[in-house]
XYZ file of C-alpha atoms in Angstrom:
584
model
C 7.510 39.043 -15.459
C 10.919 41.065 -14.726
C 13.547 38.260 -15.205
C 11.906 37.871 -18.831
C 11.519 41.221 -20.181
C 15.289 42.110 -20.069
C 17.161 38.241 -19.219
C 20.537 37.976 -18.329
C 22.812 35.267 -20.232
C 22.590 33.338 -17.132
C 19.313 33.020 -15.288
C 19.394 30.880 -11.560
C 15.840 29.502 -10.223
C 16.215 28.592 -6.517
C 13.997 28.249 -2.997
C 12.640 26.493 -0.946
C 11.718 22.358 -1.648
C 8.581 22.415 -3.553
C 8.301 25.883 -4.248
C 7.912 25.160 -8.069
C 11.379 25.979 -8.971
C 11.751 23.240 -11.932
C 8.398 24.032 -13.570
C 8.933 27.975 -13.422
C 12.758 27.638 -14.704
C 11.720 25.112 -17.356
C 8.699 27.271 -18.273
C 11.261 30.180 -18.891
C 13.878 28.372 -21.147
C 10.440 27.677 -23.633
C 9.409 30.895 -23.461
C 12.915 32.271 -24.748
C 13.331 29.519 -27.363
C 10.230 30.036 -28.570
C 11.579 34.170 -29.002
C 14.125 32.038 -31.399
C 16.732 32.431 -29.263
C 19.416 29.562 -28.280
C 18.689 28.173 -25.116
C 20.384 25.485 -22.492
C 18.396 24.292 -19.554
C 20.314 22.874 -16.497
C 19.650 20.889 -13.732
C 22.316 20.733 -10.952
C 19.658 19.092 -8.418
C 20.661 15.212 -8.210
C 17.323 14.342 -8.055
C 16.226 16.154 -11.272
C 12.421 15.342 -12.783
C 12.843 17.178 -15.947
C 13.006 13.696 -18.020
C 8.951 13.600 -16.619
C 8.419 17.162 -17.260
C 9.532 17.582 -20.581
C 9.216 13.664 -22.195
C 13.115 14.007 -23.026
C 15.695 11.321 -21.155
C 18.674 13.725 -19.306
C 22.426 13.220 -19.838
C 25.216 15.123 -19.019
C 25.586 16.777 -22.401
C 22.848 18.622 -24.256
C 20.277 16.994 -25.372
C 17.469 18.977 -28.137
C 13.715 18.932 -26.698
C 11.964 17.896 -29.673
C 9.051 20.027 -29.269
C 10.470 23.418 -28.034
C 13.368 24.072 -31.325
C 16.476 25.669 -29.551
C 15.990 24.243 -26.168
C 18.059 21.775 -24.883
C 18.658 20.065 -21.627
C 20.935 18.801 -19.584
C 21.308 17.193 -16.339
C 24.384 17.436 -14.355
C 24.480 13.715 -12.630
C 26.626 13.470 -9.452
C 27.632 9.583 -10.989
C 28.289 10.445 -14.335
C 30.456 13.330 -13.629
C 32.169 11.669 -10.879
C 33.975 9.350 -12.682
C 34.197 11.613 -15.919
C 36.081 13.920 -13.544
C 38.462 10.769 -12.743
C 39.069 9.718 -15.637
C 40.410 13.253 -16.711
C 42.641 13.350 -13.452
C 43.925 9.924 -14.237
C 44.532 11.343 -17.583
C 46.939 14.447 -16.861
C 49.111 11.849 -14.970
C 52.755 11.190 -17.009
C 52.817 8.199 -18.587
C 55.898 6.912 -16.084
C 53.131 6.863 -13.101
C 53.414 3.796 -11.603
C 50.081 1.471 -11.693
C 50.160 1.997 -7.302
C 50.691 5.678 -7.869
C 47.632 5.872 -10.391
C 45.804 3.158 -7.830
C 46.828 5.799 -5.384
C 44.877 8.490 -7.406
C 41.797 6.662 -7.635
C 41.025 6.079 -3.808
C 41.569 9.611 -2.937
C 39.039 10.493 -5.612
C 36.732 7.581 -4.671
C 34.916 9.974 -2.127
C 31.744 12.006 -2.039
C 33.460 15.215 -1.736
C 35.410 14.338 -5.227
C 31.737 13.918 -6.640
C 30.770 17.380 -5.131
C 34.028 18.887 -7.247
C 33.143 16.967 -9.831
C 29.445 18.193 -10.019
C 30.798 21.641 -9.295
C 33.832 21.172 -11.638
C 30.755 21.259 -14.771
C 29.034 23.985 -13.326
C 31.717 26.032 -13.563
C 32.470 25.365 -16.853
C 29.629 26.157 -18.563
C 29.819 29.430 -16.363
C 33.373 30.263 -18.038
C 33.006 28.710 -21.151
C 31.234 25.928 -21.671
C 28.184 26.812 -23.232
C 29.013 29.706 -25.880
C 26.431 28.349 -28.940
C 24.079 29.140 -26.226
C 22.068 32.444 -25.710
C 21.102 31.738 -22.345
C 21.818 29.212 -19.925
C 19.086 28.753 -17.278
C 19.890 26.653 -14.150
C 17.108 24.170 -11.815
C 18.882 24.206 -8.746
C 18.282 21.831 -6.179
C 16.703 23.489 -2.956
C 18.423 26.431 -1.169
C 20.780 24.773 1.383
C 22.148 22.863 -1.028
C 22.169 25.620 -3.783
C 24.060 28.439 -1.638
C 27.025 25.574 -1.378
C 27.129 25.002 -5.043
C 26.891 29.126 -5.463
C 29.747 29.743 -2.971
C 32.259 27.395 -4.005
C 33.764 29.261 -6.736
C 34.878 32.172 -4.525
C 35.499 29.153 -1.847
C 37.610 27.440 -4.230
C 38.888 30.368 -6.204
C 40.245 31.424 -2.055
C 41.918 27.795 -1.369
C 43.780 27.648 -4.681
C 45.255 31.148 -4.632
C 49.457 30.848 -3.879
C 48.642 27.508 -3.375
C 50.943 25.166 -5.168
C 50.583 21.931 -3.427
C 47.085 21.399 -4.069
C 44.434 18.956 -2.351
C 43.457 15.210 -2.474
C 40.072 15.706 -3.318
C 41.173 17.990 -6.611
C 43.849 15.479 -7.696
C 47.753 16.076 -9.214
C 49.053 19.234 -9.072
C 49.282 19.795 -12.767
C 45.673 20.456 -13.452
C 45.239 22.650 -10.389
C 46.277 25.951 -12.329
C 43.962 25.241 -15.218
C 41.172 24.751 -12.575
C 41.798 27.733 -10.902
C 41.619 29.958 -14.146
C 38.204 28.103 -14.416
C 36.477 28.851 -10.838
C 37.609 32.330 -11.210
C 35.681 32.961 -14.412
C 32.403 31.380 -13.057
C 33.165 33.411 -9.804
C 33.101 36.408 -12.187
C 30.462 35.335 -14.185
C 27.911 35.105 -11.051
C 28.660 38.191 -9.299
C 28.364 40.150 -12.887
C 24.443 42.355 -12.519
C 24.776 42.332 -16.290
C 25.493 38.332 -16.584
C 23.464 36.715 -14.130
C 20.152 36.997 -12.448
C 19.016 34.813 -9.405
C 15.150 34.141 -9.558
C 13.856 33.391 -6.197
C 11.279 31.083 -5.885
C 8.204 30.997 -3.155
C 5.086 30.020 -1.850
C 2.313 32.341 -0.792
C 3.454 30.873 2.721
C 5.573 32.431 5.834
C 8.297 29.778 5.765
C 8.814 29.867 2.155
C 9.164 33.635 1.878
C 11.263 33.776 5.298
C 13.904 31.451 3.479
C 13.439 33.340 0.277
C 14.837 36.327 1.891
C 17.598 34.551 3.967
C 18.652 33.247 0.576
C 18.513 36.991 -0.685
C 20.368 38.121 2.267
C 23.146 35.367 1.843
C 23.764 35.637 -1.880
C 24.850 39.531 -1.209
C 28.390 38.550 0.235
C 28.742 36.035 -2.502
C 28.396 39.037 -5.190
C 25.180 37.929 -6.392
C 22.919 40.791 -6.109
C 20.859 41.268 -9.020
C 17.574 39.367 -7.754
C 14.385 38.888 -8.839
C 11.075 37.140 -6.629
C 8.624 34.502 -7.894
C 5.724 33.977 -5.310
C 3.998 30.693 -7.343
C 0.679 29.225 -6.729
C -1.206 32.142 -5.422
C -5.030 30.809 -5.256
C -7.077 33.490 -6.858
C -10.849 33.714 -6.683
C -11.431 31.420 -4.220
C -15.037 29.703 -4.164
C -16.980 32.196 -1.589
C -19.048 29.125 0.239
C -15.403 26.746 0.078
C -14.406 26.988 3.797
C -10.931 25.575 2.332
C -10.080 27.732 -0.540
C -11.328 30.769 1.435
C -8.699 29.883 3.868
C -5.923 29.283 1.784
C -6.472 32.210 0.034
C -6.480 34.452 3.457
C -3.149 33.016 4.494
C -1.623 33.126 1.790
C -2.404 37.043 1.446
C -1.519 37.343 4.839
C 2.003 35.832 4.281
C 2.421 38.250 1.388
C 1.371 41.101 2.586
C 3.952 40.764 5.856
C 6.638 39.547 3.635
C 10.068 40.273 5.312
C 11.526 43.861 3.823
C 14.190 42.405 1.654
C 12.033 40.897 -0.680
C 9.463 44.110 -0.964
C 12.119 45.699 -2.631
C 12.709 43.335 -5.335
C 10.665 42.923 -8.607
C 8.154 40.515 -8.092
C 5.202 38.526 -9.777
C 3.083 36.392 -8.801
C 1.791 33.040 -10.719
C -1.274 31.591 -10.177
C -2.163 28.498 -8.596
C -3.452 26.378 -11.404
C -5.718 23.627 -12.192
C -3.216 21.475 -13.502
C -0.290 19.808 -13.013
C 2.791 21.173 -14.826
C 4.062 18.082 -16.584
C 4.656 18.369 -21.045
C 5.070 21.194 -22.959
C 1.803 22.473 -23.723
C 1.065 22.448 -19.727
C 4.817 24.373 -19.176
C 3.857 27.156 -22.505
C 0.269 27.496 -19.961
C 1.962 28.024 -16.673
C 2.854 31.889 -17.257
C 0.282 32.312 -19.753
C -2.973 33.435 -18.407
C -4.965 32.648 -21.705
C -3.449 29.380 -22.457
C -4.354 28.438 -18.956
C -8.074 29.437 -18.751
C -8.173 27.067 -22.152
C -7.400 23.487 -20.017
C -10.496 23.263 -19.053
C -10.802 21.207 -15.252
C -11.983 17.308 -15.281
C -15.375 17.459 -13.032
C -15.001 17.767 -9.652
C -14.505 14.069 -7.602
C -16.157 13.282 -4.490
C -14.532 13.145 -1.412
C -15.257 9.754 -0.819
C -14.365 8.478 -4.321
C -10.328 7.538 -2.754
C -9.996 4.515 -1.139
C -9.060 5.082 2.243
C -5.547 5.465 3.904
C -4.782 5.661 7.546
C -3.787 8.384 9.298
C -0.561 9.525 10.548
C -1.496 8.856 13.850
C -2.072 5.012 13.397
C 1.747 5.217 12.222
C 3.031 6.397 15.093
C 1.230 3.842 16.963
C 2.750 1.224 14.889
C 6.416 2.905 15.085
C 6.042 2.643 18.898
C 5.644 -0.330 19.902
C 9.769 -1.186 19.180
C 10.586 1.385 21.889
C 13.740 2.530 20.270
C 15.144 3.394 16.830
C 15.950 5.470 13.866
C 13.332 6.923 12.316
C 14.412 8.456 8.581
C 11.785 10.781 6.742
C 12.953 11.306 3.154
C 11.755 12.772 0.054
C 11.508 15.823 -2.477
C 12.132 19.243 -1.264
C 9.161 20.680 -0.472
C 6.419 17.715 0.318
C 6.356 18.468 3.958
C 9.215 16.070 5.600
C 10.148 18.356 8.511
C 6.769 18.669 9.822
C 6.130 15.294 9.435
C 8.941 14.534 11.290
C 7.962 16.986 14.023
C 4.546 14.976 13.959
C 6.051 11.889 14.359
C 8.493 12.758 17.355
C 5.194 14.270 18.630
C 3.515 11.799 18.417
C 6.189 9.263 20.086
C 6.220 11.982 23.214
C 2.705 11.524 24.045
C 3.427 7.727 24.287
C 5.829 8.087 27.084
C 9.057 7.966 24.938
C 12.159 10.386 25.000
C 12.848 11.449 21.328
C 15.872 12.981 19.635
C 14.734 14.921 16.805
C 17.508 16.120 14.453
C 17.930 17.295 10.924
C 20.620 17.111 8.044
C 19.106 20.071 5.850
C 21.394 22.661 5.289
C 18.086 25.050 5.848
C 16.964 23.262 8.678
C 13.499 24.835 9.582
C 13.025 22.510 12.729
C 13.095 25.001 15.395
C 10.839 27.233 13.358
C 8.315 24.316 13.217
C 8.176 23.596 16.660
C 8.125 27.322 17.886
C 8.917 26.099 21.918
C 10.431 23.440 23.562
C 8.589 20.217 24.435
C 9.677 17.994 27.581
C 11.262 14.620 26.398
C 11.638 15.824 22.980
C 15.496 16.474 22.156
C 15.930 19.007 18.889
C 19.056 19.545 17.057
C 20.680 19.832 13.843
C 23.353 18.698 12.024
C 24.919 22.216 10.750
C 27.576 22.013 8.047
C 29.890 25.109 9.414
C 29.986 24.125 13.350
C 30.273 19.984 12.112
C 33.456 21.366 9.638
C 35.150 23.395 12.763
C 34.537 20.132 15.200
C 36.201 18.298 12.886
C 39.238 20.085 12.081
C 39.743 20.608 15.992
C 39.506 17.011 16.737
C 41.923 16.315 13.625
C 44.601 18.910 14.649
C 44.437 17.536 18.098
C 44.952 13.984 16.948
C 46.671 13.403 14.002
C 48.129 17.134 14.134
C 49.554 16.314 17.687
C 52.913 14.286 16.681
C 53.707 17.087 13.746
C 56.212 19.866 14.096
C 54.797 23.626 13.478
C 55.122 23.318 9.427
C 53.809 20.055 9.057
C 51.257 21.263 11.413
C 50.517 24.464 9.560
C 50.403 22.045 5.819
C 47.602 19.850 7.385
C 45.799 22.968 8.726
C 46.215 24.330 5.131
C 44.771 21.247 3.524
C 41.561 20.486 5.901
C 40.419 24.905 5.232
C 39.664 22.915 1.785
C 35.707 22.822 0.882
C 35.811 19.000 1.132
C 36.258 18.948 4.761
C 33.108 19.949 5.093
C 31.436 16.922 3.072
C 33.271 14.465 5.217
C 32.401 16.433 8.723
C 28.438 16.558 7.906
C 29.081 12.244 7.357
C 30.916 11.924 10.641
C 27.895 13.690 12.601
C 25.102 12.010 10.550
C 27.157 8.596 11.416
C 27.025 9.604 14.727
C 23.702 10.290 15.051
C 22.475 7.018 13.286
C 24.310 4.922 16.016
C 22.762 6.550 18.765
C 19.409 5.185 17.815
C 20.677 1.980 19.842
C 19.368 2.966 23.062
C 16.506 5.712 22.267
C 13.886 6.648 19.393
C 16.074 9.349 16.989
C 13.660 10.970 14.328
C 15.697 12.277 11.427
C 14.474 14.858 9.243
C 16.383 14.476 5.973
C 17.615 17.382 3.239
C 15.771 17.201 -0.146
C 16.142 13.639 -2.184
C 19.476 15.008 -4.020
C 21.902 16.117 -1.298
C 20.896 13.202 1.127
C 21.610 10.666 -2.270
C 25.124 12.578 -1.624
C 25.032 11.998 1.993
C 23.743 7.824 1.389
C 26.789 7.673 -1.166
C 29.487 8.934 1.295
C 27.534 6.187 3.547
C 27.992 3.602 1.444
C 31.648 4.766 0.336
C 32.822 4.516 4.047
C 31.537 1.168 4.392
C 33.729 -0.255 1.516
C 36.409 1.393 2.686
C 36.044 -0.055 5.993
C 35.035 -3.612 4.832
C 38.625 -3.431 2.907
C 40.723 -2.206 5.727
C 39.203 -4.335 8.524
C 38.895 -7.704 6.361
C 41.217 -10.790 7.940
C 42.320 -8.258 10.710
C 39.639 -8.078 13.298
C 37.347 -11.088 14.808
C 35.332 -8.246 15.946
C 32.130 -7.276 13.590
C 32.009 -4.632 12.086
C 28.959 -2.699 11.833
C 28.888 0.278 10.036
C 26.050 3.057 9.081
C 25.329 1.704 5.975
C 24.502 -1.748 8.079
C 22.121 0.057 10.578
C 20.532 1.716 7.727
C 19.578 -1.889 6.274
C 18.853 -3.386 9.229
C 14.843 -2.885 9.247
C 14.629 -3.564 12.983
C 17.066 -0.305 13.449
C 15.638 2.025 10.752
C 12.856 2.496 9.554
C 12.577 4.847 6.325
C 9.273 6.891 5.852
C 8.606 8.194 2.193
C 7.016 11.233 2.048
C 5.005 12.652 -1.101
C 2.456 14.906 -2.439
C -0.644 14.310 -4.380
C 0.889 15.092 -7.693
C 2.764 13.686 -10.215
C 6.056 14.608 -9.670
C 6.567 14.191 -5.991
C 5.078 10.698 -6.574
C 7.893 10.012 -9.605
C 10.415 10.919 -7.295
C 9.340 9.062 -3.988
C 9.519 6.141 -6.378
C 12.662 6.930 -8.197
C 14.352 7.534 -4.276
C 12.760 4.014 -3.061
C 14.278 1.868 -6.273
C 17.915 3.752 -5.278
C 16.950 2.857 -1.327
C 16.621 -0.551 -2.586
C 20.149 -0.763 -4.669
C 21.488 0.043 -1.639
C 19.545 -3.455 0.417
C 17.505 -0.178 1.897
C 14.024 -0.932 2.152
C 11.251 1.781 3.115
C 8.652 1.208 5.707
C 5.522 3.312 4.758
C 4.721 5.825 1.910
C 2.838 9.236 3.685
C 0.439 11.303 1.057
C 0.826 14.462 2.748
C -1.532 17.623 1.991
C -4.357 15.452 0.727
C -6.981 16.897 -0.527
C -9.296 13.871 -0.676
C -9.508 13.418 3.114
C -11.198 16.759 3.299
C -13.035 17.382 -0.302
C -13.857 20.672 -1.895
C -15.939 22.619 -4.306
C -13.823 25.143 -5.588
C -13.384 24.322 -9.288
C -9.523 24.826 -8.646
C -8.821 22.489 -5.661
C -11.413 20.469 -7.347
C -9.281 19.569 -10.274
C -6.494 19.227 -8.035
C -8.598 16.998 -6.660
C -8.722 14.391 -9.655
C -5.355 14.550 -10.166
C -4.905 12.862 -6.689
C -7.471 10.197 -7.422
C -4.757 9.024 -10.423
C -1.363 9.555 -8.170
C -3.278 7.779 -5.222
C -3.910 4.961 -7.690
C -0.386 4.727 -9.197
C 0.759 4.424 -5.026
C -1.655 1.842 -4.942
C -0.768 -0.237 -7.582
C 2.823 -1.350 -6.108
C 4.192 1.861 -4.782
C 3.903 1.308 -1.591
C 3.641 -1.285 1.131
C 2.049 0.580 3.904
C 0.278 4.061 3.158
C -0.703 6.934 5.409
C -2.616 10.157 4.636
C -2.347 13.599 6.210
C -4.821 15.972 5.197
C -4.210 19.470 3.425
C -4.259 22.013 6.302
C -5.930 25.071 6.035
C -2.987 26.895 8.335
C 0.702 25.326 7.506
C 1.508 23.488 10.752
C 3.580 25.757 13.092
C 4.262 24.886 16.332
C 3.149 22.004 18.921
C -0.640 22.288 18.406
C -0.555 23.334 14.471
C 2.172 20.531 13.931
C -0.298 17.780 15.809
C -2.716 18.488 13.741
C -1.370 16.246 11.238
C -1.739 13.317 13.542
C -5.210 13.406 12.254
């Protein structure tokens, strides 16, 4: 275990959705308390399940673990920081600000992208300074796409405030912009320092996991962030010989090792077994890297296949799904539990029945493509990306707005939209976009990980205030607005997607109740990767096993509505035929 014979102060776990990032990164801040040492734990993923994980609620200051002495947590929340980050802005203002000037102030930071600065605005403090009674600070990320964003602002930042002395919007008055500037630089020093900072990359025995794992390797190198380390977590060792399954899980996941893309060969790397149990509490975290400690929880006997009640398949869904004819068809959940093949199946599925489909994703890693493998008649693909949406945007805006400037005004509103936050708003205009043309056609939408499309649903809901208050007693006309079509249940229809543990389930429900503050109800629950539609004998996947008879029994018991099953695959579903083989 490289990253924890010789740690750096600051220690980053990121990958892929579901890789295991937040048990492995949570299972190294106990190891190095329990060395003595001082240690902070931080989650920047806006979906964070350390509460579950470690029995401890999460704030956005430090906050002991009881059971591990010199651990502590903390959570950076979007919310909390959002308006903790306002209320500092409004702060710096001179007392002779006028109540509209301050009222000014607040609307301009009333937007998402002030809640990404603010989010980013703590993570680089505690990169410069903001965590010195601390040995090490070790960071959960939230999955890649939206991890390389938070990793590149500082240099993106650190570049947009240099000679600049009129400042932005999104970063408030120009008085704190100097002090905020000395700030980014420091964490932009911080992270490209070999001696400061290791990134731990985080995979599965699989292809697509250890494909991104090196694109994330590749794309941290121009960032400065080049001392790396690899994690390849739940490697099934042993397998049962006469266990058809674990025999072929085993074989592919060798496979995908053994051709693992050259990048990541040349990086230290260890391997952590797949284990019997599932990483929630202390005692299971201190067993996760130990191979003793594990061999000690013994497995619950083995339950029969049969012993879950049943659950339709995914193919039944899709026959419910089309019979409207048109739509927008959201798949949401954790990164990790399988939402872009899913919503490959789905649009699939919809093809064979005669409809045209426009299948479409707002994750930054998008892996759609790579799914599919081909191109399939009546089914559209495309993808939301962040860096074409951004350049759209500011064209469209400099030929607008920019068109009745004169050259400097011209070049001042060029110079303000090369800010970071242009991006947040251009990724909203194309995913409002894409909602509306569900009106005439079936639109399947393959959603980033819970915490960046919270972000996206916030900017959603933002908008619509904003244009309730402009519009109100000036228009007969209605207004309808994305927020609207995404609570309208004859327009969208909102598919949760879990896995059969305890975690993905927490956070399928924790994502639902915030659906549901929003007047955003979901449709159907899917239990994807289900062992208990197939059944096995191996004593690991056996134990697995019983652990989905309890999470299928929590879904039961109020969860969920309407739930659907796709079994565990012995091959991960790559392109048309592997992908319909979830239809079941």
């Amino acid at each position: 275990m490289t990253w924890l014979e010789h740690p750096t102060r600051f220690l980053f776990f990121t990958g892929k959705g579901g890789v295991g990032k937040t048990s492995l990164s949570t299972a190294t801040a106990i190891q190095l308390a329990d060395r003595g040492l001082r240690v902070l734990l931080v989650s920047t993923d806006a979906a964070s399940n350390l509460d579950e994980m470690l029995h401890v609620p999460l704030h956005n200051s430090a906050t002991p673990v009881p059971d591990v002495p010199g651990l502590s947590v903390l959570n950076i929340d979007p919310n909390t920081a959002a308006e903790d980050y306002r209320q500092r802005v409004l702060a710096q203002m001179a007392d002779r600000s006028s109540e509209q000037e301050r009222a000014t102030v607040r609307e301009q930071l009333s937007g998402a992208c002030t809640t990404e600065i603010a989010t980013f605005d703590e993570f680089a403090s505690l990169l410069a300074d903001g965590a010195q009674g601390y040995d090490h600070v070790v960071f959960d990320t939230a999955p890649t796409g939206h991890t390389l964003r938070l990793l590149s602002l500082p240099k993106a930042w650190s570049g947009f405030l240099k000679d600049n002395d009129r400042g932005a919007s999104c970063l408030g008055p120009h008085s704190g912009l100097k002090m905020q500037e000395a700030r980014f630089n420091a964490a932009l020093r911080a992270l490209s320092d070999p001696a400061l900072t290791t990134v731990v990359l985080v995979a599965r025995p699989e292809t697509s996991a250890l494909r991104e794992a090196a694109r994330t390797a590749e794309e941290l190198l121009p960032l400065g962030l080049s001392h790396q380390a690899l994690i390849v977590n739940g490697v099934l060792r042993d397998p049962l010989a006469d266990d058809p399954l674990a025999c072929a899980l085993a074989a592919t996941g060798a496979a995908a090792m053994a051709a693992m893309p050259a990048s990541l060969r040349a990086l230290p790397t260890t391997q952590v077994p797949l284990r019997a149990f599932d990483t929630v509490g202390v005692s299971a975290l201190r067993a996760l890297l130990d191979d003793e400690s594990a061999q000690r929880w013994v497995p619950p006997a083995p339950a029969a296949a049969d012993d879950l009640p049943d659950a339709a398949s995914l193919q039944a869904l899709v026959d419910e799904l089309s019979t409207a004819g048109k739509g927008l068809i959201m798949v949401m959940g954790k990164g990790g539990v399988g939402k872009t093949s899913i919503a490959a199946a789905v649009a699939l599925g919809l093809v064979c029945r005669g409809h045209a489909v426009h299948l479409s994703t707002t994750d930054p890693a998008a892996h759609l493509a790579s799914t599919l493998e081909g191109q399939v008649p009546g089914l559209t693909l495309s993808r939301i990306d962040p860096k074409a949406e951004t350049q759209r945007y500011i064209d469209k805006i400099m030929a607008t707005r920019g068109a009745q400037l004169d050259e400097q005004e011209r070049a001042l509103l060029l110079e303000d939209l090369q800010s970071p936050c242009t991006e947040e708003v251009a990724v909203f205009h194309a995913f409002s976009h894409t909602v509306a043309s569900a009106r005439s056609a079936f639109v399947v939408l393959d959603t980033a990980p819970t915490g960046h499309s919270l972000l996206l649903m916030d900017a959603t809901g933002a908008y619509h205030r904003q244009m309730t208050r402009e519009l109100e007693g000036k228009t007969a006309a209605r207004i309808v607005t994305p927020l609207m079509r995404l609570q309208d249940p004859q327009y969208t229809r909102i598919l949760l997607v879990t896995l059969p543990e305890t975690t993905p389930v927490s956070q399928a429900a924790a994502l639902q109740d915030d659906l549901r503050r929003a007047q955003i109800e979901p449709y159907a629950w899917i239990l994807n990767k289900s062992l208990s539609a197939i059944g096995s004998t191996d004593p690991t996947l056996a134990a697995r096993l019983q652990g989905e008879r309890k999470q299928v029994a929590r879904i039961r018991s109020g969860l969920a509505q309407r739930l659907f099953r796709v079994p565990m695959l012995s091959q991960p579903p790559v392109g048309v035929d592997g992908v319909t083989q979830m239809l079941g």
